[in-house]
Short mmCIF file of C-alpha atoms in Angstrom, two decimals:
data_model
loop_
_atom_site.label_atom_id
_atom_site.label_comp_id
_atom_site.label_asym_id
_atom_site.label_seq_id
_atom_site.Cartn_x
_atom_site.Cartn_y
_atom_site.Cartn_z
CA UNK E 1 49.44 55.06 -21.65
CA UNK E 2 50.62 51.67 -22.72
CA UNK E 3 53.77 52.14 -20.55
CA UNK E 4 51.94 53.21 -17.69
CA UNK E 5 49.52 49.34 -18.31
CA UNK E 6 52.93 47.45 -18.88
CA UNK E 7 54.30 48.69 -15.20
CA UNK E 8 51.47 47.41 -13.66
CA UNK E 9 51.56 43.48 -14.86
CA UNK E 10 53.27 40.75 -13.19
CA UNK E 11 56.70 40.23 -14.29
CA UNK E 12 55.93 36.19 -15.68
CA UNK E 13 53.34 38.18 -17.79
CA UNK E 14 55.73 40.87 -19.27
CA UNK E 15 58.14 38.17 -20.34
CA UNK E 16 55.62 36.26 -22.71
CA UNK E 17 54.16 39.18 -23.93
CA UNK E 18 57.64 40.17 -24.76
CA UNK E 19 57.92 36.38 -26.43
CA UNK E 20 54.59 36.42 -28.36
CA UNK E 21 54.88 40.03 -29.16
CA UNK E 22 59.02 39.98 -30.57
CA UNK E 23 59.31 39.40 -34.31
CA UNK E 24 59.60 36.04 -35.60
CA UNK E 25 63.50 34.85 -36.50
CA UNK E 26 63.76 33.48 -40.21
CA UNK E 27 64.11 29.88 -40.15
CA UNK E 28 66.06 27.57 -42.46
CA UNK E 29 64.55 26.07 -45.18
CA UNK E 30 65.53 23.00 -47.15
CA UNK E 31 64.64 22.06 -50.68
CA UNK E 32 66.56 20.07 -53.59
CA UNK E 33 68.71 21.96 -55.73
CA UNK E 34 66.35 21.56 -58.67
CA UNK E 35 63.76 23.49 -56.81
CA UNK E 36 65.98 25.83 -55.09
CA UNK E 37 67.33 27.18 -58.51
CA UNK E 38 63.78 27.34 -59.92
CA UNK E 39 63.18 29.92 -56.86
CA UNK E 40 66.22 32.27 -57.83
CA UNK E 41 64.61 35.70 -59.69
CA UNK E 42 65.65 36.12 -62.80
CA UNK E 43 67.55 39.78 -64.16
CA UNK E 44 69.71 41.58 -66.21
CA UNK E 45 73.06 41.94 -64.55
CA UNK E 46 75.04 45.62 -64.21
CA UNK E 47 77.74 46.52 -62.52
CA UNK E 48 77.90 50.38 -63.54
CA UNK E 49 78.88 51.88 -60.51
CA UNK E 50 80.84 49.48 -58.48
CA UNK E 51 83.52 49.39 -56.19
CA UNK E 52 85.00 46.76 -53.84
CA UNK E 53 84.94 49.77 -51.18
CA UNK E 54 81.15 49.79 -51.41
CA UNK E 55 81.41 46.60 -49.32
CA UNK E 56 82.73 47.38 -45.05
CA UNK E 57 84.92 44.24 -44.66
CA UNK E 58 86.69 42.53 -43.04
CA UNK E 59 84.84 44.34 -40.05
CA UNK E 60 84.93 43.08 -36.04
CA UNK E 61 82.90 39.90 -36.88
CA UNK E 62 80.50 38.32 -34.77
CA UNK E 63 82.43 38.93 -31.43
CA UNK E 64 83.71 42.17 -31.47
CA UNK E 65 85.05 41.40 -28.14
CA UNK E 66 87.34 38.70 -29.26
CA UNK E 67 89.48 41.01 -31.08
CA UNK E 68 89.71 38.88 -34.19
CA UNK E 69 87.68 40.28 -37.24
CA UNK E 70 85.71 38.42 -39.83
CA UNK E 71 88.41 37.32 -41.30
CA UNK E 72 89.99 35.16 -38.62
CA UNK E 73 86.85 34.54 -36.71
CA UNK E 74 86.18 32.62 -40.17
CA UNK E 75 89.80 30.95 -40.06
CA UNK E 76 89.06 29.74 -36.22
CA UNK E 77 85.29 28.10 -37.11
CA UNK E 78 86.64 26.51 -40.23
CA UNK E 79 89.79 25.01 -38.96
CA UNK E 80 89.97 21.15 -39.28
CA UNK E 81 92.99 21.55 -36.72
CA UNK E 82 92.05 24.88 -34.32
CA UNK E 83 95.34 27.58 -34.23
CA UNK E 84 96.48 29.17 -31.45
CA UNK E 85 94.94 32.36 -30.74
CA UNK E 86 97.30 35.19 -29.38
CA UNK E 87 97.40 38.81 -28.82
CA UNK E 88 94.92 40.71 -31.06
CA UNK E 89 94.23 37.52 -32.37
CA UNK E 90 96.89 36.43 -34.07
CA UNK E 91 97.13 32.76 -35.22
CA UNK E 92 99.81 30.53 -35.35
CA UNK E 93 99.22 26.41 -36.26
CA UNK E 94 96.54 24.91 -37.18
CA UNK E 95 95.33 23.18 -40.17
CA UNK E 96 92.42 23.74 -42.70
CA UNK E 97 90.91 21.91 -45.56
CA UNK E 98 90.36 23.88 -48.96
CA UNK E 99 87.59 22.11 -50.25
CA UNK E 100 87.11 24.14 -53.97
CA UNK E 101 90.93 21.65 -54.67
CA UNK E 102 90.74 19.46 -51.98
CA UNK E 103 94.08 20.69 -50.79
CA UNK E 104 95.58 20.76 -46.77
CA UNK E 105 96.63 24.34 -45.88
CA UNK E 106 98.51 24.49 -42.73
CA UNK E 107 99.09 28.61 -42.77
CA UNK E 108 96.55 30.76 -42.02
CA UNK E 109 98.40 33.61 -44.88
CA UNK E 110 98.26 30.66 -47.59
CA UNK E 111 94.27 31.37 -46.81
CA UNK E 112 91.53 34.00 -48.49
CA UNK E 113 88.54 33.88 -47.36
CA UNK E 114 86.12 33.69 -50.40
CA UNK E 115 82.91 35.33 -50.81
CA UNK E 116 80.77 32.72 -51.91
CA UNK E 117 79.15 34.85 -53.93
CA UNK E 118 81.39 37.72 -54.75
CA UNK E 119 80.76 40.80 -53.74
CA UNK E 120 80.97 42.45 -57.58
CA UNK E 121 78.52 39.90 -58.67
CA UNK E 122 76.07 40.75 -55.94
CA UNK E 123 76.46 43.98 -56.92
CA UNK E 124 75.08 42.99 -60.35
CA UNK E 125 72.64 40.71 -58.65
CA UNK E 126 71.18 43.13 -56.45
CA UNK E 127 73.75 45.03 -53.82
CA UNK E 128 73.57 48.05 -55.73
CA UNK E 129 70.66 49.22 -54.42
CA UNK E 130 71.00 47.78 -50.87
CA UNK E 131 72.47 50.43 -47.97
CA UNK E 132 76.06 50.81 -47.14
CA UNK E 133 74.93 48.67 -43.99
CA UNK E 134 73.36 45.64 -45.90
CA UNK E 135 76.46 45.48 -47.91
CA UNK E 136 78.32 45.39 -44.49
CA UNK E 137 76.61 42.66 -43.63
CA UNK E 138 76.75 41.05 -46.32
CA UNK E 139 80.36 40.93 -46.87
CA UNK E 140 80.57 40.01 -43.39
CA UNK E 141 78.11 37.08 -43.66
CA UNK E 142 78.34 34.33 -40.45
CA UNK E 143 74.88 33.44 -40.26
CA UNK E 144 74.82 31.21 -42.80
CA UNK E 145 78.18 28.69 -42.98
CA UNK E 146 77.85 28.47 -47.29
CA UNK E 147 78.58 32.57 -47.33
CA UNK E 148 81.87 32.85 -46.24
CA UNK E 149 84.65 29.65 -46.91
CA UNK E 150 88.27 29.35 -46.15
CA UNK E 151 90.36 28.29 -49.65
CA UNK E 152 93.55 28.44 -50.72
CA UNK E 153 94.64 32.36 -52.37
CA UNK E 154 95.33 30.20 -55.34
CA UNK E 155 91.77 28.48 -55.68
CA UNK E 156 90.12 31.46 -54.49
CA UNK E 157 91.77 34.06 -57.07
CA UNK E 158 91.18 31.68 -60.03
CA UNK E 159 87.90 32.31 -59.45
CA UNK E 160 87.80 35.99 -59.13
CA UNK E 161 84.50 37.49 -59.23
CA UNK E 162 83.02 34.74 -62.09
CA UNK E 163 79.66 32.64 -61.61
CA UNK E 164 79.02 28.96 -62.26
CA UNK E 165 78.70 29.65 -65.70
CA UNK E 166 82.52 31.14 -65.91
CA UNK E 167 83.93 29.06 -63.38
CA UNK E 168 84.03 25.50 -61.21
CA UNK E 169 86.26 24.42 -58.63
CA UNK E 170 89.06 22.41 -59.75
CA UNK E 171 87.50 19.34 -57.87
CA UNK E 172 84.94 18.15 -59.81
CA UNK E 173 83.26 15.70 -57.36
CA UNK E 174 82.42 18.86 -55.36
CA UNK E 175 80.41 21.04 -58.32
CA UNK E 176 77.03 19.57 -56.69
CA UNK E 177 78.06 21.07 -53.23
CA UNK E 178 79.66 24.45 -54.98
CA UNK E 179 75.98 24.44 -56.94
CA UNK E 180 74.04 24.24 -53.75
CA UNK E 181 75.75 26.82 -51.64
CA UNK E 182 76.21 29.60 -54.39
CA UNK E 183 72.45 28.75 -55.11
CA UNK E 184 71.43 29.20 -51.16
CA UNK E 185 73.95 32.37 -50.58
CA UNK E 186 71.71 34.18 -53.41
CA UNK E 187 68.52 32.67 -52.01
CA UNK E 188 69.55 34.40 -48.90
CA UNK E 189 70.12 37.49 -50.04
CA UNK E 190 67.55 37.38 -52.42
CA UNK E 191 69.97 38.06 -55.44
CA UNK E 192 69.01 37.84 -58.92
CA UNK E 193 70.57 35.57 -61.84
CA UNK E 194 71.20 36.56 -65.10
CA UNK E 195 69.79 33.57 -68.32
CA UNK E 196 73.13 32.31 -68.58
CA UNK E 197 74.12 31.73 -64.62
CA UNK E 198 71.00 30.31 -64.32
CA UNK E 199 70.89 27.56 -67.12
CA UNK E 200 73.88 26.65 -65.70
CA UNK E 201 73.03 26.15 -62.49
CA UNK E 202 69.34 24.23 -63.55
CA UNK E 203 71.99 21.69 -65.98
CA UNK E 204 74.11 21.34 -62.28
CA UNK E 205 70.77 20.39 -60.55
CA UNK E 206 69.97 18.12 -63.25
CA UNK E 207 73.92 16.29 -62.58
CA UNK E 208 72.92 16.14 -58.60
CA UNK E 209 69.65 14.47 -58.17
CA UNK E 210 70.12 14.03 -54.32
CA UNK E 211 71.32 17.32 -53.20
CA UNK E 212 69.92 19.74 -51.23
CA UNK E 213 69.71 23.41 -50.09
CA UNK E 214 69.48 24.66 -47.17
CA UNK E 215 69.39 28.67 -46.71
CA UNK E 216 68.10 31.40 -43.80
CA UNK E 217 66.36 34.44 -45.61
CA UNK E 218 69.15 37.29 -44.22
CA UNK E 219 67.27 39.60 -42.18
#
């Protein structure tokens, strides 16, 4: 019956009932880091039950028609220097900056791509419960630039699958900008923190009076 009403209205009509009727996008919010870590949910971490298979990745990223998957579709937004793209998107050149030891990479293999959070500690935080597809998603994470960074394999296995309160980039004079993007990659997913991770992260806030967070809710 509704169908049958739909057909009969003016075309200009349909389209803004389609734009007053479609569900609202998330959009970004900014707060300082004091607040933003305030807003993180506190819980007990466990990580019975977890494999790195639990999380799809690296999958066909946000263009599956460019042939590149997460992985290098990451490499290509983050270069400081773009690479040349070839056949099934291979990359040769290009330069990148590894910000967690403010080191010049000019190799795409001398590269990981770092969950910002990683994936076993959102499985503590959260994950476990999610669908296989979240997970995907997750692991996969474009919409929001803080959730997936290009660092050196060096920088990037140091840090394993520890939190703020097991490790820091090398760098010191970026901890306030490490603080605020773990803080808005769990805000996003609406991960937990455990009493430790998060006293850490509140005396980090306390160190970095001016910064901010900025974080979409993941859909």
């Amino acid at each position: 019956m509704r169908t049958a009403l739909l057909r009969g209205l003016p075309a200009a009509l349909l389209t803004v009932l389609s734009l007053t009727t479609a569900p609202a996008a998330h959009a970004a919010e900014t707060v300082p880091l004091t607040e933003a870590v305030a807003m993180l949910p506190l819980a007990t971490e466990s990580r019975d039950g977890y494999t790195r298979e639990a999380f799809k990745h690296w999958n066909s990223g946000d263009d599956p028609a460019d042939d590149c998957t997460t992985r290098n579709e990451v490499l290509i937004n983050e270069a400081v220097e773009a690479p040349a793209v070839g056949p099934r998107c291979r990359l040769t050149g290009g330069t990148w900056w590894s910000y967690y030891d403010q080191t010049t990479v000019t190799s795409a293999s001398g590269l990981d791509i770092d969950h910002m959070v990683p994936l076993a500690e959102a499985w503590d935080s959260g994950a476990s419960a999610w669908t296989p597809q979240r997970r995907e998603a997750y692991a996969n994470d474009q919409g929001q630039d803080a959730s997936l960074v290009a660092v050196t394999a060096r920088s990037n296995r140091s840090k394993a699958d520890q939190d703020p309160a097991q490790w820091m980039p090398p760098a010191s004079d970026v901890h306030c900008r490490y603080a605020a993007e773990w803080t808005a990659t769990k805000l996003r997913w609406n991960l937990t923190v455990d009493d430790t991770e998060y006293a850490t992260l509140n005396d980090l806030a306390t160190t970095c009076p001016d910064q901010t967070v900025t974080y979409t809710p993941a859909t």
